[in-house]
Short mmCIF file of C-alpha atoms in Angstrom, two decimals:
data_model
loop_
_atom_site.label_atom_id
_atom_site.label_comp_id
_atom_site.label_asym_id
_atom_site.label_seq_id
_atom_site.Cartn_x
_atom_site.Cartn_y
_atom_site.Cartn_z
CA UNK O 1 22.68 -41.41 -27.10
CA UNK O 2 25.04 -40.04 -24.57
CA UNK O 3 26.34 -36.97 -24.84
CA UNK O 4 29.90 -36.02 -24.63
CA UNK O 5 31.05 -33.79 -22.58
CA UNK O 6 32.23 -30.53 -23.40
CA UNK O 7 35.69 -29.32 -23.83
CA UNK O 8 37.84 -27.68 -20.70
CA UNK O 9 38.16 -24.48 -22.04
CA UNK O 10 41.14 -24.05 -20.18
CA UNK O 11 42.71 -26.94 -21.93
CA UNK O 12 44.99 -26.78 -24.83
CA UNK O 13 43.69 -27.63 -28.23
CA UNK O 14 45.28 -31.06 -28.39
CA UNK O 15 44.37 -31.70 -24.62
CA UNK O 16 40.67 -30.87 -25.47
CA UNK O 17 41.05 -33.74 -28.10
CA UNK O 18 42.48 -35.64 -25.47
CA UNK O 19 39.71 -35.49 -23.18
CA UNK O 20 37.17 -36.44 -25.99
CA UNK O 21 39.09 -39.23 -27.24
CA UNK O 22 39.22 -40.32 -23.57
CA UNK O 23 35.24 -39.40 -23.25
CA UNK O 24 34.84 -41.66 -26.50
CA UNK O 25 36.56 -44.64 -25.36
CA UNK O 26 34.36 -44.33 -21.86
CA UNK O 27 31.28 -44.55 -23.91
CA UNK O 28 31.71 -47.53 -26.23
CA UNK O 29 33.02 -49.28 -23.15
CA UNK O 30 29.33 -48.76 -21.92
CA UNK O 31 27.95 -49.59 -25.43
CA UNK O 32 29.77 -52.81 -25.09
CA UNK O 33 31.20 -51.93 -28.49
CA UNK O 34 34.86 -51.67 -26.96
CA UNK O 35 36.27 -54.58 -24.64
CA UNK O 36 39.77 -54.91 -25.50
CA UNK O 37 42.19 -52.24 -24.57
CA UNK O 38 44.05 -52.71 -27.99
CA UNK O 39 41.38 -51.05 -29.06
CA UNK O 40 40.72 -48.72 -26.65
CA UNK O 41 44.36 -47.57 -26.79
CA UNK O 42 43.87 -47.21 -31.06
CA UNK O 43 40.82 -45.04 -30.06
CA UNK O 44 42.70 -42.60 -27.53
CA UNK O 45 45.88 -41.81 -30.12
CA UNK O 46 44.07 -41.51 -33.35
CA UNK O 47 43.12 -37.90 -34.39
CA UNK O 48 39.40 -38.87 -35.64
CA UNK O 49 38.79 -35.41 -36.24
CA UNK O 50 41.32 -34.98 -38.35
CA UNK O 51 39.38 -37.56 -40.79
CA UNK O 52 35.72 -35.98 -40.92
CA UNK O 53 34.04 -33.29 -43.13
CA UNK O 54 34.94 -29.77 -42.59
CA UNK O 55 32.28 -28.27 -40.65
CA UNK O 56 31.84 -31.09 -38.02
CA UNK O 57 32.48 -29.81 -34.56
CA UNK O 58 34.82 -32.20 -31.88
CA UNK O 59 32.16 -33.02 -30.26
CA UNK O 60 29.85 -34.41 -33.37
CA UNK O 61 33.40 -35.63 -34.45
CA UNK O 62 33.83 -37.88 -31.30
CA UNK O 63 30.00 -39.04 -30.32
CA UNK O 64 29.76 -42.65 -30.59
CA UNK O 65 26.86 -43.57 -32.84
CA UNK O 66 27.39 -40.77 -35.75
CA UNK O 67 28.54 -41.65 -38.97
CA UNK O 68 29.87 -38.87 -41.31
CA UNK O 69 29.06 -38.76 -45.05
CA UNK O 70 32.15 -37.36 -47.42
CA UNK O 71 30.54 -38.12 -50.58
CA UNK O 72 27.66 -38.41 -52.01
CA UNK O 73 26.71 -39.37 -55.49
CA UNK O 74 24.50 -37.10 -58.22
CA UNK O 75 21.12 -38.31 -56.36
CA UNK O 76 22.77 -37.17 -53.38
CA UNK O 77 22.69 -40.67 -52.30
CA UNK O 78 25.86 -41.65 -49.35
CA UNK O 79 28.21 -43.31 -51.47
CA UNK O 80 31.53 -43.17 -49.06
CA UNK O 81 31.44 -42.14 -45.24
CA UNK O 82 33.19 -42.19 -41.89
CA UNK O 83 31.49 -44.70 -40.13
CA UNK O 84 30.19 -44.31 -36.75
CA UNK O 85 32.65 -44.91 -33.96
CA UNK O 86 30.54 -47.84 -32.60
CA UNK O 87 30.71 -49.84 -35.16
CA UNK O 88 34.04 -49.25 -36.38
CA UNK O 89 35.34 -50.44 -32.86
CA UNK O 90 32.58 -53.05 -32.97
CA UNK O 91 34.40 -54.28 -36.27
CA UNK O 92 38.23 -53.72 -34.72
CA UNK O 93 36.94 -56.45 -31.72
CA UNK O 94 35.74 -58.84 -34.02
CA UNK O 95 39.02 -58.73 -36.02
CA UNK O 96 40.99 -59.74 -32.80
CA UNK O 97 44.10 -57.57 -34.70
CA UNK O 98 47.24 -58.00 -33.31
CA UNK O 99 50.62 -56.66 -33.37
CA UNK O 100 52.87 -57.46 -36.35
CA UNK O 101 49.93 -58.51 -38.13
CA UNK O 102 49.21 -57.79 -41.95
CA UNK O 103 45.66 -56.33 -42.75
CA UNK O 104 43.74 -55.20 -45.77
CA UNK O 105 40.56 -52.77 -45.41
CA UNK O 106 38.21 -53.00 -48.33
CA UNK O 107 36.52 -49.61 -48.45
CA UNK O 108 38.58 -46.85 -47.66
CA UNK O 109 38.20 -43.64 -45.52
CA UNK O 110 41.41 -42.84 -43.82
CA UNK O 111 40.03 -43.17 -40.08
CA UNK O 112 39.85 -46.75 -39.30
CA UNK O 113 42.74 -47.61 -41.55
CA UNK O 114 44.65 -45.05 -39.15
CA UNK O 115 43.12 -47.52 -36.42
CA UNK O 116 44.21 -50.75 -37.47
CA UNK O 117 48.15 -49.08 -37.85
CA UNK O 118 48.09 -48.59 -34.46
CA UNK O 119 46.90 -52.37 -33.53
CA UNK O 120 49.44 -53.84 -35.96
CA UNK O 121 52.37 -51.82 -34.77
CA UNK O 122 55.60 -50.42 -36.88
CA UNK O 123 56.21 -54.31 -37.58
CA UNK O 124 52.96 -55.06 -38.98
CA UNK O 125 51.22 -53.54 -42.40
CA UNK O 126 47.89 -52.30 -43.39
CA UNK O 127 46.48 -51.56 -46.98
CA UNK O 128 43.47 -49.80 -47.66
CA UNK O 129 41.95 -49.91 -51.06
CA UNK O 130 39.03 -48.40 -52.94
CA UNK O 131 36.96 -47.83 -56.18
CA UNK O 132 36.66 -43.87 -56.15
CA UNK O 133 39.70 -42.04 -56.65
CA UNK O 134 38.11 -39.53 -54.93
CA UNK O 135 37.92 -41.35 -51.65
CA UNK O 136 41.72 -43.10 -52.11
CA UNK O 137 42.77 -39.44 -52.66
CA UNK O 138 41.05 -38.05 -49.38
CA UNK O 139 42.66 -40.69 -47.38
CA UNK O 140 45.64 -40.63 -48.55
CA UNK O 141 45.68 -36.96 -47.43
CA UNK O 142 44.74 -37.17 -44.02
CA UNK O 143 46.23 -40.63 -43.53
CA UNK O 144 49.52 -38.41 -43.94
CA UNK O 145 48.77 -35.15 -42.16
CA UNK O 146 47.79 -37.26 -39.23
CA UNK O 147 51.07 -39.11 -39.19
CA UNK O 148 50.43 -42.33 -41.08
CA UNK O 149 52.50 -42.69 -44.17
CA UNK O 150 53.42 -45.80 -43.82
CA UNK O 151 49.38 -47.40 -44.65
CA UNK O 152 49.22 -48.32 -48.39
CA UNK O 153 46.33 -46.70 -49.78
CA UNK O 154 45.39 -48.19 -53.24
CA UNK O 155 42.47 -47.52 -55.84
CA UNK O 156 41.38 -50.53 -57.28
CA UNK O 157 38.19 -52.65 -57.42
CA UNK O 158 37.58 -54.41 -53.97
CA UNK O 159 35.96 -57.50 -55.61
CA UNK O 160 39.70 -58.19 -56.39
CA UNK O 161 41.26 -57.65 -53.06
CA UNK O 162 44.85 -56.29 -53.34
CA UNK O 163 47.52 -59.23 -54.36
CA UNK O 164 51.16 -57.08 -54.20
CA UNK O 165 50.58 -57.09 -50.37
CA UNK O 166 49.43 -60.35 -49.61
CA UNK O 167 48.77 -62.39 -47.53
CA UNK O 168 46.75 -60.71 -44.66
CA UNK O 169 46.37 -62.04 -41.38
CA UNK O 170 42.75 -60.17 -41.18
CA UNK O 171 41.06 -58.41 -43.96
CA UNK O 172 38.06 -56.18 -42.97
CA UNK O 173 35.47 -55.24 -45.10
CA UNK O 174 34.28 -51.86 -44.53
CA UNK O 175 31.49 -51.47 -47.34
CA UNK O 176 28.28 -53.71 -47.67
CA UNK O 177 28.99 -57.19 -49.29
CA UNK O 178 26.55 -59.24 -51.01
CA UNK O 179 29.46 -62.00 -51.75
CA UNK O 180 32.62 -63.25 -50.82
CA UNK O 181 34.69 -63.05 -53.50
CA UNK O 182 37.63 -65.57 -54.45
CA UNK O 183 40.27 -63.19 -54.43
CA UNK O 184 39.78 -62.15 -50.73
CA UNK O 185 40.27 -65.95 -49.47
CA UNK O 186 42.66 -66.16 -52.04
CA UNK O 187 44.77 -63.13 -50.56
CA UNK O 188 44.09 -64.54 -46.92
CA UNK O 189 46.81 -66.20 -44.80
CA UNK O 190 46.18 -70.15 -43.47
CA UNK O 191 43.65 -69.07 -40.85
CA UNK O 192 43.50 -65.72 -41.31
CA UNK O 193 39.85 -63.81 -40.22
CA UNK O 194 37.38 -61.82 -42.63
CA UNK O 195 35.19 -59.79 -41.15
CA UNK O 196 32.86 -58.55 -43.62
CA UNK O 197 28.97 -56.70 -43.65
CA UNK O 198 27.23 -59.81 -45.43
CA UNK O 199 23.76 -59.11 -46.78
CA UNK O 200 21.64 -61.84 -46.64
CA UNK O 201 17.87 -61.71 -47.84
CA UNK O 202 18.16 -58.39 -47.27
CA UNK O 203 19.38 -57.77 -43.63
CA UNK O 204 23.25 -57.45 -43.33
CA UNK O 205 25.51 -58.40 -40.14
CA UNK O 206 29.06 -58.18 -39.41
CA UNK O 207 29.89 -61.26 -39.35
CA UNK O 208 33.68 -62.55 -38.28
CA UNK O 209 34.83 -65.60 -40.48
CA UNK O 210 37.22 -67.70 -39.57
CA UNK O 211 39.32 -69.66 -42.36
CA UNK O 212 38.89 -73.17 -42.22
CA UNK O 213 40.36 -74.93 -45.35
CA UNK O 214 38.29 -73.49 -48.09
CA UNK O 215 35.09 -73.00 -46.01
CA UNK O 216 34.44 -69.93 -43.51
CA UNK O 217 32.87 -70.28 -40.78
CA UNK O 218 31.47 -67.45 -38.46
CA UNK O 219 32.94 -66.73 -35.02
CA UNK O 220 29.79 -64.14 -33.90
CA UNK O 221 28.18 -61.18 -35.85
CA UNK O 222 26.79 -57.68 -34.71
CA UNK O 223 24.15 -55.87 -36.27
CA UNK O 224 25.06 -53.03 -38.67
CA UNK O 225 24.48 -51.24 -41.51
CA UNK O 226 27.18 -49.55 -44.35
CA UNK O 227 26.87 -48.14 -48.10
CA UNK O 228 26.95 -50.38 -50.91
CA UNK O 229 29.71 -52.04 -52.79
CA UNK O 230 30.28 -50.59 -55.75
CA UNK O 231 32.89 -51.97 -58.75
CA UNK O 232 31.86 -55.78 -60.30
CA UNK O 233 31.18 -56.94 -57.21
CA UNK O 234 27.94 -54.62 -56.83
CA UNK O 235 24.62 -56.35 -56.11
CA UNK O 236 21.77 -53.65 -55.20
CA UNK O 237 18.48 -54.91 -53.30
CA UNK O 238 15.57 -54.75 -55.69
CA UNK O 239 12.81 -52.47 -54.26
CA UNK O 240 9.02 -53.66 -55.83
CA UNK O 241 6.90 -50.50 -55.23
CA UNK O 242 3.61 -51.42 -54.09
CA UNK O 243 2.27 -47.78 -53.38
CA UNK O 244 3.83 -44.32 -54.11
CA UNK O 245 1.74 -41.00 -54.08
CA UNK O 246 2.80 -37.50 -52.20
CA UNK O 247 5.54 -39.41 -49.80
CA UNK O 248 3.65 -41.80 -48.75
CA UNK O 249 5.77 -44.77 -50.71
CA UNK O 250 5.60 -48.24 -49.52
CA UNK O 251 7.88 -50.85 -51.08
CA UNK O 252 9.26 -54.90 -50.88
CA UNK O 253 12.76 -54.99 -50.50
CA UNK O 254 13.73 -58.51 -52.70
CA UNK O 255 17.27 -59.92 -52.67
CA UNK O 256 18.86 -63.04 -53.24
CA UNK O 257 16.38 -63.80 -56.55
CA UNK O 258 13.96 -63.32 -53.79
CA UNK O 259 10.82 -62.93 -56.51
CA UNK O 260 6.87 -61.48 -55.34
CA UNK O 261 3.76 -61.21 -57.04
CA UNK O 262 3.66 -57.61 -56.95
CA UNK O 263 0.83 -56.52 -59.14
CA UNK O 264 -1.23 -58.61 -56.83
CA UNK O 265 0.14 -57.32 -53.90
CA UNK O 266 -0.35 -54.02 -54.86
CA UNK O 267 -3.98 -54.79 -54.49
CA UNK O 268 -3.47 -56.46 -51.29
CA UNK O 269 -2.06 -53.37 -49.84
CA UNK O 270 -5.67 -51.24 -50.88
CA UNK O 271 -7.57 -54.54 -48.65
CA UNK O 272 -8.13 -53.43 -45.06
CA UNK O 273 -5.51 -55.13 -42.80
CA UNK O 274 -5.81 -58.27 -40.29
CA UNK O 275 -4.03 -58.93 -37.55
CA UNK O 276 -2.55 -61.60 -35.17
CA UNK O 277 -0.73 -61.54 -31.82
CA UNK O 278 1.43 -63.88 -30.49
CA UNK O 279 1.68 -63.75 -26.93
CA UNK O 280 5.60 -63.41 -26.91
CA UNK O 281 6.60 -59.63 -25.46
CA UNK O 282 9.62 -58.26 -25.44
CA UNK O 283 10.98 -55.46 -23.44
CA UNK O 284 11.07 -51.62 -25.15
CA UNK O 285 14.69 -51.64 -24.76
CA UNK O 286 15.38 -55.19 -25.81
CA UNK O 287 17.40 -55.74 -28.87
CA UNK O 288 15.16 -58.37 -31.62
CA UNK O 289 17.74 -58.05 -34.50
CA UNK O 290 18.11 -61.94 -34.10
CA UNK O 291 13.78 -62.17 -34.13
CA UNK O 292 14.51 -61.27 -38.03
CA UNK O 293 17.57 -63.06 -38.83
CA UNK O 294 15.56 -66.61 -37.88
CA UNK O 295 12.24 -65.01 -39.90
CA UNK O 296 14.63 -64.77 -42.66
CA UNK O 297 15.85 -68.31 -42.49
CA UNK O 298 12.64 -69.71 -41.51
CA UNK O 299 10.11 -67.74 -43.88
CA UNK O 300 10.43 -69.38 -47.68
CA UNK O 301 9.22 -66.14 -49.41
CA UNK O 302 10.87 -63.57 -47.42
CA UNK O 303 11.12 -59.87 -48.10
CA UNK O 304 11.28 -56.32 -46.14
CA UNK O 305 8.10 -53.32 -46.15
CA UNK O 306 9.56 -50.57 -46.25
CA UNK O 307 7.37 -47.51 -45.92
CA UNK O 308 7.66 -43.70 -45.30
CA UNK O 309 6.57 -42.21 -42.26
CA UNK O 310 3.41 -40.54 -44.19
CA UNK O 311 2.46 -43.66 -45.80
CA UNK O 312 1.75 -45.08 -42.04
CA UNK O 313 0.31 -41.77 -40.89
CA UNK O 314 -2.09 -42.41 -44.14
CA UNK O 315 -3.03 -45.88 -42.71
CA UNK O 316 -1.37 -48.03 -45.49
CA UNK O 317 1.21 -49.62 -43.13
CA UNK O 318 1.09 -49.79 -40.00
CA UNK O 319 4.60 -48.85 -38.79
CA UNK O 320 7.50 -46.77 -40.85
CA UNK O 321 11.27 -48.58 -41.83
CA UNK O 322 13.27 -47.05 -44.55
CA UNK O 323 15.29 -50.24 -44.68
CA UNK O 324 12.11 -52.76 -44.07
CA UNK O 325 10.29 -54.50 -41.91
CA UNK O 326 10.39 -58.97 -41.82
CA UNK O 327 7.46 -59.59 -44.17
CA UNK O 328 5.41 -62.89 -45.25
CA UNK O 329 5.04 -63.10 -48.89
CA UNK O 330 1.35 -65.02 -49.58
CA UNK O 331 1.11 -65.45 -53.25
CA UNK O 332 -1.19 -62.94 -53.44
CA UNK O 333 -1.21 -61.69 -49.78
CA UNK O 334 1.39 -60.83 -47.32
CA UNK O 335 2.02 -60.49 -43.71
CA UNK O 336 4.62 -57.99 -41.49
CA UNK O 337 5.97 -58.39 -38.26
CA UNK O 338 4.22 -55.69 -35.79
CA UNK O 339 4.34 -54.76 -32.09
CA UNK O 340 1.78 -53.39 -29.49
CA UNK O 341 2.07 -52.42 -26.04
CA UNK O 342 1.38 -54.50 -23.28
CA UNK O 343 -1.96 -53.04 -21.11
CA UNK O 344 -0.85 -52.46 -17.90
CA UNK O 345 3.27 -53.10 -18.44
CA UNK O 346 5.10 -50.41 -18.44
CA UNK O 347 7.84 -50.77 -21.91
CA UNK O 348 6.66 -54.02 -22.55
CA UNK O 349 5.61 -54.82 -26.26
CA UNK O 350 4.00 -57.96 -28.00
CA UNK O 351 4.86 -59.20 -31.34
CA UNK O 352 2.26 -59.96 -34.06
CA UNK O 353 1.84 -59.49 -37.59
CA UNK O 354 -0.82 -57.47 -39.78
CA UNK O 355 -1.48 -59.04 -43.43
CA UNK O 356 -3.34 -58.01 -46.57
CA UNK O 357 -4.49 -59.27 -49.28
CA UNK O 358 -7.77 -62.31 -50.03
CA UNK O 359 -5.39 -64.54 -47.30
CA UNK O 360 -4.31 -61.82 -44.95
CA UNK O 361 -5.64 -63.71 -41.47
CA UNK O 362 -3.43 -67.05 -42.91
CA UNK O 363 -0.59 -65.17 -43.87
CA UNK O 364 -0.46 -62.79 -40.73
CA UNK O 365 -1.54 -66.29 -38.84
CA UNK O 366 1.21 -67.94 -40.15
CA UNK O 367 4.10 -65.18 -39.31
CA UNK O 368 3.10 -65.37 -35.75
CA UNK O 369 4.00 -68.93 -35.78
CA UNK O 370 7.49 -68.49 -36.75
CA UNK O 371 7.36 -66.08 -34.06
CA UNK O 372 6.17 -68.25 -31.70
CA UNK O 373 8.59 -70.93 -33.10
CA UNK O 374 11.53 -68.60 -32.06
CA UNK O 375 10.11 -67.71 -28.61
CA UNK O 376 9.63 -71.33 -27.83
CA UNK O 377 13.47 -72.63 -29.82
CA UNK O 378 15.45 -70.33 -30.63
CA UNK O 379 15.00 -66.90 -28.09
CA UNK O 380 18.69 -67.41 -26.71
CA UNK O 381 20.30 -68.72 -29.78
CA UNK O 382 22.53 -67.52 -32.33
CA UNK O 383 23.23 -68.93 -35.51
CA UNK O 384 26.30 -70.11 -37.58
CA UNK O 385 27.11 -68.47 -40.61
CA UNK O 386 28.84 -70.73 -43.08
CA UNK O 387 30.81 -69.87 -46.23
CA UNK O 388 31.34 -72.81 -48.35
CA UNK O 389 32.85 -72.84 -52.33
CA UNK O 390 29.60 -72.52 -55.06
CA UNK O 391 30.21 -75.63 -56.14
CA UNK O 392 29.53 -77.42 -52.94
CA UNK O 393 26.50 -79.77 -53.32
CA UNK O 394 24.13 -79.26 -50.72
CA UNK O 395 24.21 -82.18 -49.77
CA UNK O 396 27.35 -81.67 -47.96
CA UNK O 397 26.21 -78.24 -46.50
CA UNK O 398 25.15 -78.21 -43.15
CA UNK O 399 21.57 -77.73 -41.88
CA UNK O 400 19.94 -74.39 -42.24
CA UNK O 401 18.95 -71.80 -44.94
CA UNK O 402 21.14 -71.74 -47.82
CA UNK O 403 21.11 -69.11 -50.02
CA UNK O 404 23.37 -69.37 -53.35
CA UNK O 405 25.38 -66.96 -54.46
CA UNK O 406 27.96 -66.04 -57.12
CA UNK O 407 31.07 -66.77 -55.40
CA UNK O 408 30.07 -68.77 -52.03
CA UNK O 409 27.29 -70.83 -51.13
CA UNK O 410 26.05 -69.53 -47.30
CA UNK O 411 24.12 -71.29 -44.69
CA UNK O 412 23.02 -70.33 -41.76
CA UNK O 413 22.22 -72.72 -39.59
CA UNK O 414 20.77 -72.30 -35.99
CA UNK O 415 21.28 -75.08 -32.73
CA UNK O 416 19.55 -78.18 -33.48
CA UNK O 417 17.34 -78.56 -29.95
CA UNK O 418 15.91 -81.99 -29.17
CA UNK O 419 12.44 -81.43 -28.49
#
């Protein structure tokens, strides 16, 4: 990460905050995070220091990729944050907010509310709502100190949107999703935009929906990562442990009704490992987010190893991901997407897979395929998210993986290449 520069010490106070704001905007223009200047110019008059815990200097206040925890719950666990800068104007650009416009924010922190006033203008409106009094009240605070009155900041459930100020042009979720609840189209304005962090077998992306009728359909997604949902709309990953002794804990992440044979694959993971390499190679610096998104589409019983760094420095696993790696279930084996240097290439890595387990070569043979599939397909592609009703029949879904849920029935569906 870049670093920001320090303050003038000649400046004033508010001209120091100035220059960082300024220093701020420079970066995510690098980070390709900021490309519009309505959001540059939200980024250069909102006081985002104002809006983070006490103790956090300007400069930690103003870096780009930091996020800023300002609650946590008894297990110390992040339950409400100031999300990293980055994202939040990664989130602002898919939105496409303009002036006059009304907009809710689901998940509330004061910051990027104080944001999205300053797209809409004094003609348009923004609401913020969330669960925890606690967070409504903090926001509410430093919404006002910093000059923004005029956002309503509610505390209510975000599975049920916020009706007394509807409809919004744009509603932006700001907490991880596992659904799309009715009551968010229902509060959304004839082609109005969601943009929402949508898990999907485990791996969540920002993804911008457009309205069309009763069916969303994406307009491009980013990468990204945000606390849970809480309230009746709460849907946690299941985590199957497979190993856990002093630290060294690995795990399956399962979601959607994903299901695994763990007991069995407990016993897998004690099997030494096998391995298979693909030939595709990707550069260090490369971004391979969309590599998992089509193993998750493509791979019937999907899940995520995740493992502590002492359970790979152990030799169970052979690389560390809190949140998981793209994994192979086997019946009674599995296989996980792995990387090696290239001899001789200087930040060039290949993808394979290592499995365990009585069918480890098939099952780490068989990830490499999908690899291989996506190499070959898919390397430059990115998929369509669709959001239809849950009472659509499939049949009238278009290709792709569909996964049901409560609420909305999504498929995403990648090109269609004639071979």
């Amino acid at each position: 990460m870049t670093t920001l520069r320090s303050m003038n010490l000649n400046n004033s106070p508010e001209e120091s905050m100035e220059e960082l704001r300024e220093a701020l905007v420079g970066e995510l223009r690098k980070l390709n995070a900021v490309r519009s200047e309505a959001v540059a110019a939200a980024l250069r008059r909102v006081p985002r220091h104002l809006f983070v815990p006490e103790g956090v200097t300007p400069e930690q206040a103003y870096a780009a990729e930091r996020a800023e925890v300002t609650k946590r719950d008894e297990h110390g666990v992040a339950v409400s944050s100031v999300s990293a800068a980055r994202v939040q104007a990664m989130m602002l650009e898919q939105a496409d907010i303009r002036p006059g416009m009304r907009v809710l924010e689901i998940g509330s922190g004061g910051y990027n509310a104080a944001l999205i006033a300053e797209m809409v203008g004094p003609e348009g409106e923004v609401t913020t709502i969330d669960i925890d009094p606690d967070v409504t009240d903090r926001a509410r605070r430093l919404l006002d100190r910093a000059g923004y009155e005029r956002v309503h900041v509610v505390c209510t459930d975000g599975e049920a949107g916020e009706a007394k100020h509807a409809p919004y042009d744009r509603i932006i979720v700001t907490v991880g999703a596992w659904d799309i609840p009715p009551a968010w189209t229902g509060q959304l304005a004839d082609g109005g935009r969601i943009v929402v962090p949508l898990r999907v077998r485990g791996l969540t992306r920002s993804v911008s929906f457009q309205a069309q009728g009763e069916v969303l359909v994406s307009t491009g997604y980013e990468l990204c990562g945000f606390v849970p949902m809480q309230g009746s709309g709460e849907m946690r990953v299941q985590v199957a442990v497979l190993h856990d002794e002093k630290g060294a804990e690995v795990g399956l992440r399962l979601d959607d009704e994903q299901e695994a044979e763990v007991e069995q694959l407990r016993e897998a993971l004690k099997r030494p490992r096998a391995q298979a390499w693909s030939g595709v190679t990707i550069g260090g610096s490369v971004p391979f987010d969309d590599l998992d998104l089509w193993l998750a589409t493509e791979v019937t019983d999907y899940a995520l190893l995740a493992a502590t760094p002492a359970a790979r420095d152990r030799g169970l696993v052979a690389s560390a991901s809190p949140l998981g790696t793209s994994t192979l279930l086997y019946g009674d084996s599995f296989a996980y997407r792995a990387g090696r240097p290239v001899p001789g290439k200087e930040d060039l890595y290949e993808f394979g897979a290592y499995g365990h387990g009585p069918n480890a070569e098939k099952a780490a043979q068989r990830l490499v395929e999908k690899i291989q599939a996506w190499d070959r397909e898919h390397r430059d592609d990115r998929p369509t998210f669709y959001a239809h009703p849950a009472d659509t029949p499939i049949a009238q879904l278009p290709h792709g993986l569909v996964v049901i849920k409560k609420h909305r029935r999504i498929t995403i569906s990648w090109p269609a290449h004639n071979n």
